[in-house]
Amino acid sequence: MATAPSQSRTPFHLAGHPERSALAAEFIGKHLWELRTPALVIDRAVFAKNCAKMHANAAGYGAAFRAHLKTHKTVEGTRLQLESSSATTHAVVVSTVMEAWGIGTRTDADDQLIEQILYGLPVAINKIADLSDLWDEAAKSGAIVRLLVDHPKQIKALEEFEKKRAIKRQWSVFVKLDRKQKRAGIVPGSPAFESLLKDIHASSAISLHGFYCHAGNSYASTSPSQASSFLSSEVETVNEAARLALDLIPNWSGDESERPRFVLSIGSTPTAHSASVETRAQLESRLFGTLELHAGELCRYLALDNCLTDQFSSADIAQKVLATVISYYPGRGADGTDEALCDAGDIAMSKDTGPREGYGEVVGRPWRLGRISQEHGVLTYTGDRDSQPIVLEVGNTVEIIGQHACLIVAAHPWYYVTDSSSGHNKVVDIWVPRKGW
């Protein structure tokens, strides 16, 4: 007979995150060139502008907005994602329980913007007790915790957990859908989908809030029209799931006024950026729920994976990594071009690649982060080989836009924040991410 897995707890109180006040005292007011490299820098003005753009996109598409916190994992970034110059939202999605504990349970008067916390992975059954405690804590400020499910054993585990509680409650869940990417979720219309819906409907511990999908393959988009096509595909997936659910469950398919109105949650950075009044007008299908856009990286347009869609320029990117040129090699590169060595390697930049060559682009100079090792990278020349090369001097500081923002920030213990609207390149704030699982 199988035994229930041991419940694990998030060691939030033991995580030992850097002390923001000490960091602020040390670094605020310093010029960027004074910082130890590699250093991750965020332009707060660009970050805020992009958050406002995301809110406007969602409104134009006729959708609610749910902010994804998985990239920055900070209180300050969350506040800008939730409340922009365009609109306000109260819903977030997190990728780790540590993020939720560190950001979603704050009780400061100016931080009580969060009303819904969605744990963005199909729920691990050994984390149910921890998520229950999180819900108890979040409820003190009026917030609720929602879950993703895609397997009947998750339903069974939630039921068994609730049986032991003195005061029973229902968990509000999204069904995680697979758009045939084979990352997570189940395919609408499959036997597994039908079986899971029946289990949810029969359960006293579960209420179905909606359907959730993510077009992770949309980062291959090379044009706005391609991103819009991925967006339409996301809508079709969640809407088909909702239609099937109404057909499958007898008492859900009665009078239209009494049918459940599911939340149809869609989004990725490229698809969320393509959401607009125009693309919403192109929807021909009848919606069996209300649309919700979820996105996180869009608030920062963080990396080359977004520039490659031709929807963004480097001026839209709020995050860059500073690196120092530590050596120079004339004529060593391809066709006799120069190369340089910098102090940003695998750890500082990640080894993720994309359709664009290399691991990052140097801002304002025809150089690329062409090769990397653990703690250093080789900068390769990309300029006109028939003209005088633009040389990097040993000791120069360069700004690099990397390929995959989420993995880049994961290696940095804190972020140096600037504000381009101030007209200078000084540190104005320090953001400390809530790292861990």
mmCIF file of C-alpha atoms in Angstrom, residues 328 333-334 336-340 357 365-370 378-392:
data_model
loop_
_atom_site.group_PDB
_atom_site.id
_atom_site.type_symbol
_atom_site.label_atom_id
_atom_site.label_comp_id
_atom_site.label_asym_id
_atom_site.label_seq_id
_atom_site.Cartn_x
_atom_site.Cartn_y
_atom_site.Cartn_z
ATOM 1 C CA TYR A 328 42.409 41.791 -25.602
ATOM 2 C CA GLY A 333 39.175 35.806 -34.210
ATOM 3 C CA ALA A 334 37.513 34.607 -37.403
ATOM 4 C CA GLY A 336 41.656 37.882 -38.423
ATOM 5 C CA THR A 337 39.181 39.924 -36.380
ATOM 6 C CA ASP A 338 39.924 40.962 -32.810
ATOM 7 C CA GLU A 339 38.623 39.238 -29.689
ATOM 8 C CA ALA A 340 38.414 40.363 -26.070
ATOM 9 C CA GLU A 357 24.094 33.918 -32.564
ATOM 10 C CA ARG A 365 29.270 48.610 -29.968
ATOM 11 C CA PRO A 366 29.675 46.003 -32.717
ATOM 12 C CA TRP A 367 30.667 43.228 -30.344
ATOM 13 C CA ARG A 368 28.977 40.025 -29.240
ATOM 14 C CA LEU A 369 29.445 37.623 -26.335
ATOM 15 C CA GLY A 370 30.454 34.827 -28.666
ATOM 16 C CA VAL A 378 34.983 35.878 -25.129
ATOM 17 C CA LEU A 379 33.725 38.970 -26.942
ATOM 18 C CA THR A 380 33.823 38.643 -30.733
ATOM 19 C CA TYR A 381 33.788 41.469 -33.267
ATOM 20 C CA THR A 382 30.669 41.856 -35.442
ATOM 21 C CA GLY A 383 31.464 45.121 -37.240
ATOM 22 C CA ASP A 384 32.487 45.806 -40.824
ATOM 23 C CA ARG A 385 35.659 43.842 -41.442
ATOM 24 C CA ASP A 386 36.750 46.131 -44.268
ATOM 25 C CA SER A 387 36.946 49.217 -42.075
ATOM 26 C CA GLN A 388 38.934 50.188 -39.005
ATOM 27 C CA PRO A 389 37.717 48.002 -36.074
ATOM 28 C CA ILE A 390 36.200 49.574 -32.988
ATOM 29 C CA VAL A 391 38.619 48.464 -30.298
ATOM 30 C CA LEU A 392 37.716 47.582 -26.715
#
